[in-house]
XYZ file of C-alpha atoms in Angstrom:
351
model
C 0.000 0.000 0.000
C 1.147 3.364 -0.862
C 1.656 6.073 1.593
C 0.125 9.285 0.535
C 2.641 12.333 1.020
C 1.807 14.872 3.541
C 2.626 18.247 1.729
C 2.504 21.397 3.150
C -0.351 22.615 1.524
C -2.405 19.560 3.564
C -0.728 20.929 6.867
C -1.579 24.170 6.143
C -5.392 23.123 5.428
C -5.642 20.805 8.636
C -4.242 23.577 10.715
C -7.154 25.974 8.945
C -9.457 23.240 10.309
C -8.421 22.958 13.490
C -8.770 26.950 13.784
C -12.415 26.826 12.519
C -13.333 23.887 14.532
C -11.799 25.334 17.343
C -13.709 28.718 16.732
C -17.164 26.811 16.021
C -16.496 25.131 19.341
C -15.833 27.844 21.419
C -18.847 30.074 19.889
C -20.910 27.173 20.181
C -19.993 26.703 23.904
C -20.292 30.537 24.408
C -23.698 30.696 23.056
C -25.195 28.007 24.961
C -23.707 29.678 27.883
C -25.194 33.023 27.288
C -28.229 31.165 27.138
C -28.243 29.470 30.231
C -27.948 32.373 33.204
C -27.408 29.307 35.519
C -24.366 28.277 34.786
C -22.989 32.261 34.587
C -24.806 33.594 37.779
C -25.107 30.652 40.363
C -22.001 31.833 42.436
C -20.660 34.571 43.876
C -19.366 37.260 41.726
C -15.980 37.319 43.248
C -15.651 33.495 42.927
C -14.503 31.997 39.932
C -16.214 28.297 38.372
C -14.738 26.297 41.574
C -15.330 28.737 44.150
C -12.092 30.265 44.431
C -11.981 33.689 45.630
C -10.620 36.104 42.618
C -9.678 39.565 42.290
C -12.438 41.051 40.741
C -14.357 42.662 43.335
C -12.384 44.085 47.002
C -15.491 43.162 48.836
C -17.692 40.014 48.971
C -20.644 39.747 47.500
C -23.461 37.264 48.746
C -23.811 34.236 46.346
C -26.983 34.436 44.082
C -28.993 30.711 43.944
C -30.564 30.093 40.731
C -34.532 28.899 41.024
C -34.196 30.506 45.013
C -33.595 34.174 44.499
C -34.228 37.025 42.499
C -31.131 38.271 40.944
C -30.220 41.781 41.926
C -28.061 43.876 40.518
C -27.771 47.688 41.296
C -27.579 50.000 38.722
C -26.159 53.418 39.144
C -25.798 56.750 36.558
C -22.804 58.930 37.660
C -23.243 62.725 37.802
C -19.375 62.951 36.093
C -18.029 65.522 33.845
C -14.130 66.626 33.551
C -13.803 68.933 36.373
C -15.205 66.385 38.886
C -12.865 63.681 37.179
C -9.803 66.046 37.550
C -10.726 67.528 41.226
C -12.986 65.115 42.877
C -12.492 61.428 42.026
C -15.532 60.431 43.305
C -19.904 61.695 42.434
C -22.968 61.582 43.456
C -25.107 58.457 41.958
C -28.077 60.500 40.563
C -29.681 57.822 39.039
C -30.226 54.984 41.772
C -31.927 51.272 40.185
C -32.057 48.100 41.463
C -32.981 45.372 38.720
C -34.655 42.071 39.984
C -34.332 39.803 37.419
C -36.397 36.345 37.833
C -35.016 33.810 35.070
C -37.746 31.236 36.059
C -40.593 33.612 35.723
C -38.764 35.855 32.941
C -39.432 38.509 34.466
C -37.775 41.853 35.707
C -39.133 44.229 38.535
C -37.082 47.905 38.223
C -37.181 49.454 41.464
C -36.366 53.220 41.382
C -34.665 54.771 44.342
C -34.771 58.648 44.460
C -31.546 60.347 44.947
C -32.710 62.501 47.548
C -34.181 59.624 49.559
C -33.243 59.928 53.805
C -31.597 57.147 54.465
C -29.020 55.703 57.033
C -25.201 55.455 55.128
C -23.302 53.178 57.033
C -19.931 54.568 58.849
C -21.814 57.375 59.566
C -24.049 59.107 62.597
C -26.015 60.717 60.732
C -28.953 60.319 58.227
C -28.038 61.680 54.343
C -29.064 61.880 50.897
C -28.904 58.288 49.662
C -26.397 59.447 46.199
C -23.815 60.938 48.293
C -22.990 57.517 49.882
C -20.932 56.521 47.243
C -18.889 59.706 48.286
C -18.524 58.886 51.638
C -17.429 55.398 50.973
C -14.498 57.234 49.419
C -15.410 56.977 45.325
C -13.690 54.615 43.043
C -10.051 54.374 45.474
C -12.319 53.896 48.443
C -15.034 51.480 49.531
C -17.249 53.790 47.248
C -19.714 51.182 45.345
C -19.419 48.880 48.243
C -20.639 51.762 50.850
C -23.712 52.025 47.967
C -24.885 48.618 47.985
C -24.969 48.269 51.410
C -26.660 51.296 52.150
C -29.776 50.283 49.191
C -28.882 46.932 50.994
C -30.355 47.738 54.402
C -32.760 50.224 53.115
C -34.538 47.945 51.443
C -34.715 45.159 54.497
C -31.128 43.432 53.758
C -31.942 41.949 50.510
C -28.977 40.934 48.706
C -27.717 42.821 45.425
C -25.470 39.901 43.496
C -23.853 42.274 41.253
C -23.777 46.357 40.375
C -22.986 48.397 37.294
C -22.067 52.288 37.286
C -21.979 54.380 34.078
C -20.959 58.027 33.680
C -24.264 59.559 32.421
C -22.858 60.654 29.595
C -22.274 58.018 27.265
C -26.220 57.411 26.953
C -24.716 60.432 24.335
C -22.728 57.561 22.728
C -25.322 54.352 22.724
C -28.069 56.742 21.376
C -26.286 58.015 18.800
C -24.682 54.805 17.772
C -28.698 53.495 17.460
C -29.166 56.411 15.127
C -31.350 58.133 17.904
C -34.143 56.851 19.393
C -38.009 57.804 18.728
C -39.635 58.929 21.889
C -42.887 60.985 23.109
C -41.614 63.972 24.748
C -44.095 64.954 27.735
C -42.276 68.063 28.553
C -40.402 71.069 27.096
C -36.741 70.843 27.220
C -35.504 74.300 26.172
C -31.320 73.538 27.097
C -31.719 71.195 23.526
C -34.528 73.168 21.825
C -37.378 70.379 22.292
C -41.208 71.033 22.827
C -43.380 68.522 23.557
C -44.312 65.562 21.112
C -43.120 62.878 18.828
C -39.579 62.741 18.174
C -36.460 61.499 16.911
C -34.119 62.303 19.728
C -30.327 62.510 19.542
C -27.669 61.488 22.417
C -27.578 65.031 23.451
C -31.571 65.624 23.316
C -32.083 62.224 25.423
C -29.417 62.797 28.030
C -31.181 66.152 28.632
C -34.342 65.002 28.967
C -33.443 62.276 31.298
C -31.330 64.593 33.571
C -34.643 67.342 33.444
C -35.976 68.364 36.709
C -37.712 71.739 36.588
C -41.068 70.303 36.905
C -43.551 70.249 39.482
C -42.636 67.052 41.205
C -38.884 67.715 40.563
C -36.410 64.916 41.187
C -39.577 62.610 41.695
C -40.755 63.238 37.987
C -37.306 62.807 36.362
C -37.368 58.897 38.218
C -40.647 58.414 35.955
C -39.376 59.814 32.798
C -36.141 57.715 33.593
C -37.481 54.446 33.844
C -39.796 55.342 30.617
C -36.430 56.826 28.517
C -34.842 53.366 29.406
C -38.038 50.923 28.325
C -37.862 53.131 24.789
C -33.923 51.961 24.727
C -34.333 48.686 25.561
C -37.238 48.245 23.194
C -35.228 49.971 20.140
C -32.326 47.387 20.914
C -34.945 44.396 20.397
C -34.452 44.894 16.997
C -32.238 43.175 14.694
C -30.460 45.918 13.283
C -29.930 47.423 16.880
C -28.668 44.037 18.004
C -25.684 43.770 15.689
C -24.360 47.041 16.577
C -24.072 45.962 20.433
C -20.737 44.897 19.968
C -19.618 48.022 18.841
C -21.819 50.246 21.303
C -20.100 47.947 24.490
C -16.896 48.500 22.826
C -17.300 52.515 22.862
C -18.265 52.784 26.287
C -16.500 49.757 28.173
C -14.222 52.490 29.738
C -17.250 54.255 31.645
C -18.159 51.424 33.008
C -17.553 49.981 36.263
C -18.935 46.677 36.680
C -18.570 43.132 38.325
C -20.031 41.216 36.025
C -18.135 39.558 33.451
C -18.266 39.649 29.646
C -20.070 36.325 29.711
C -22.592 37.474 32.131
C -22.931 40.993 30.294
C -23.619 38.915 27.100
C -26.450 36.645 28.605
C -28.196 39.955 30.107
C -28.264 41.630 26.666
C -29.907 38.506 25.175
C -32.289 37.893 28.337
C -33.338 41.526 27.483
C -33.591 40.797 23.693
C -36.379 38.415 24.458
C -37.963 40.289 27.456
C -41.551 40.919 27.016
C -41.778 44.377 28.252
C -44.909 43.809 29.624
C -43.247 41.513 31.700
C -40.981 44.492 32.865
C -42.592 46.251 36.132
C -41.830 49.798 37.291
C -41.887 50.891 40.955
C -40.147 53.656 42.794
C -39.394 53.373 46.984
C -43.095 55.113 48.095
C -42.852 58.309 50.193
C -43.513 62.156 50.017
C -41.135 65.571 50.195
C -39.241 66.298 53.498
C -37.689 69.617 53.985
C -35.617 69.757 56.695
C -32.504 71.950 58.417
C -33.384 74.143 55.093
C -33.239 71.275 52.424
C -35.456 69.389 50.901
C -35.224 65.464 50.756
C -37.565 62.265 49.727
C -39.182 60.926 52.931
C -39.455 57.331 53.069
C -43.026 56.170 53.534
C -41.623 53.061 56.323
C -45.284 50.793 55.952
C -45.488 50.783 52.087
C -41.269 50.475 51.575
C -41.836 47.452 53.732
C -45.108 46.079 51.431
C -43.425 46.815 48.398
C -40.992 45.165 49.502
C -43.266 41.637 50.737
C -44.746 41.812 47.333
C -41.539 41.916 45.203
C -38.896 39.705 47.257
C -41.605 37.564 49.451
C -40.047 39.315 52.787
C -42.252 39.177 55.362
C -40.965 42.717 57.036
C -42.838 44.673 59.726
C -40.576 46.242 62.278
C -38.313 49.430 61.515
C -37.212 52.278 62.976
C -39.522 54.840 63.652
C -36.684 57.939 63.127
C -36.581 56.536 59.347
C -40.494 56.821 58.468
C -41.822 60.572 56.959
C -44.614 60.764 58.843
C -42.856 60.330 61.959
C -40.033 62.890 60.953
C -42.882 65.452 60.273
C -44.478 64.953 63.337
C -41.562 65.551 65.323
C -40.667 68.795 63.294
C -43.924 70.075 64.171
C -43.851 69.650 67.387
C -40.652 71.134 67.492
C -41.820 74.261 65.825
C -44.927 74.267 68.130
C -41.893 74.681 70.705
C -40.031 77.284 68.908
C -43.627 79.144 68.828
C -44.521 79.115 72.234
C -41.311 80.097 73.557
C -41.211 83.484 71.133
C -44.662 84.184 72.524
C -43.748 83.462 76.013
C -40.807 86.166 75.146
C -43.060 88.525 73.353
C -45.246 88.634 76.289
């Protein structure tokens, strides 16, 4: 029997192969994994496939358990520009969202947190605006996003949030314009981009403006709505095709303003997840309460009984108890009284 020569030309081909089967392979294993959350989200963010602890995160983060929990991941829009890069290092997070995502159920609750919400921020004595605890955990070189997600952590009852993602507010500029703009019913006049009320096709600019709008009425209250609304619109656009092939290059244009502890894998899976999302299966809700003005400024109150229902309903946490110096109602009642005070003694004076 003759032995057929191996030429160069057939090394060169069966090398080719190997390449393209090794290249099917891995997109075939990389799809199926984007498909199935479980295998990307049942362990801890800072663990890696065996449970070793890895460097991706400088504080632990409680292990999500696929078919037990909900899986939460905060999501926070940085009030950056240059000068606060340069001079501060660290911002407020003016856009507060936690994103409960139920893969069983295929389902997502968004739960909007007002920036000005009273809260407890641990470390400290006092009570504060709920975006400036990123700066007192110390920014990005501090315990900055950790400091966050414990302090949306505890105020709503000690759920656990698996994973978070931070963007600087601007580059909505960027994924907007990379879409080709996005068409969107304007409910109120924005004159800092020229825009009245109405249908329209809204550039990055035009949409970041909108979002970031709050001379209205309700103020910082109103801007949560038309938030959560501006990002449905976004999400919906991507669901098409066309949108869809361009997410590669939109991640790759703003991977650099984000901070994140999710993986590429994980980001992947999420996109697709929301590529099939019914978004009637997509539930807005924002922590209840009412305006608190206070020591001469003005805050969101936190309405104690209907956080804590809101909470039962979403997470299935039977929560009763809390602390009286956190609720509105109780806050206003002691202000009064306190005024009452201040009154009486001026009369007493006067008289």
């Amino acid at each position: 029997v003759m032995k057929k020569r191996i030429t160069k030309k057939h090394i060169i081909l069966i090398s080719i192969g190997i390449v393209l089967f090794s290249v099917i392979g891995y997109a075939a294993y990389f799809w199926n994994q984007i498909n199935n959350p479980k295998n990307l989200f049942d362990i801890p963010a800072n663990r890696d496939t065996q449970g070793n602890k890895t460097e991706e995160t400088e504080f632990e983060i409680e292990p999500y358990r696929f078919q037990e929990d909900k899986l939460n991941i905060l999501l926070l829009g940085l009030d950056a520009n240059d000068k606060r890069y340069k001079y501060m290092g660290a911002f407020r997070t003016d856009t507060i969202m936690l994103a409960a995502i139920d893969f069983t159920e295929n389902k997502v609750d968004l739960i909007s947190i007002p920036r000005d919400s009273y809260v407890k921020i641990p470390g400290r004595r006092e009570r504060g605006r709920v975006n400036a605890a990123f700066v007192y955990g110390g920014g990005f070189k501090g315990e900055g996003f950790a400091t966050t997600i414990q302090t949306v952590s505890d105020l709503l009852g000690g759920i656990p949030i698996h994973y978070y993602a931070a963007i600087d507010m601007n580059i909505f500029i960027k994924i907007i314009d990379t879409l080709g703009g996005i068409t969107y019913e304007v409910d109120i006049p924005v004159p800092s981009v020229g825009i009245q009320p109405g249908l329209h096709k809204l550039d990055g600019k035009q949409a970041l403006a909108y979002a970031r709008n709050r001379k209205t009425p309700g103020g910082d209250i109103d801007r949560v709505d038309r938030q959560q609304r501006l990002m449905i619109s976004i999400l919906n656009q991507l669901k098409s095709t066309d949108s869809l092939l361009k997410l590669p290059g939109i991640y790759d244009s703003i991977k650099d303003d984000i901070w994140t502890n999710l993986n590429i894998r994980q980001i992947a899976a999420l996109a697709l997840f929301a590529a099939k999302l019914d978004m009637a299966d997509l539930k807005r809700h924002m922590i209840p309460g009412t305006f608190l003005d206070m020591d001469g400024f003005s805050y969101w109150g936190i309405d104690q009984q209907k956080k804590n229902q809101l909470i039962n309903e979403l997470f299935g946490l039977n929560i009763t108890a809390y602390d009286k110096e956190d609720d509105v109602y109780y806050i206003k009642t002691q202000l009064r009284k306190k005024l009452a005070e201040l009154k009486a003694l001026v009369q007493e004076w006067i008289d």
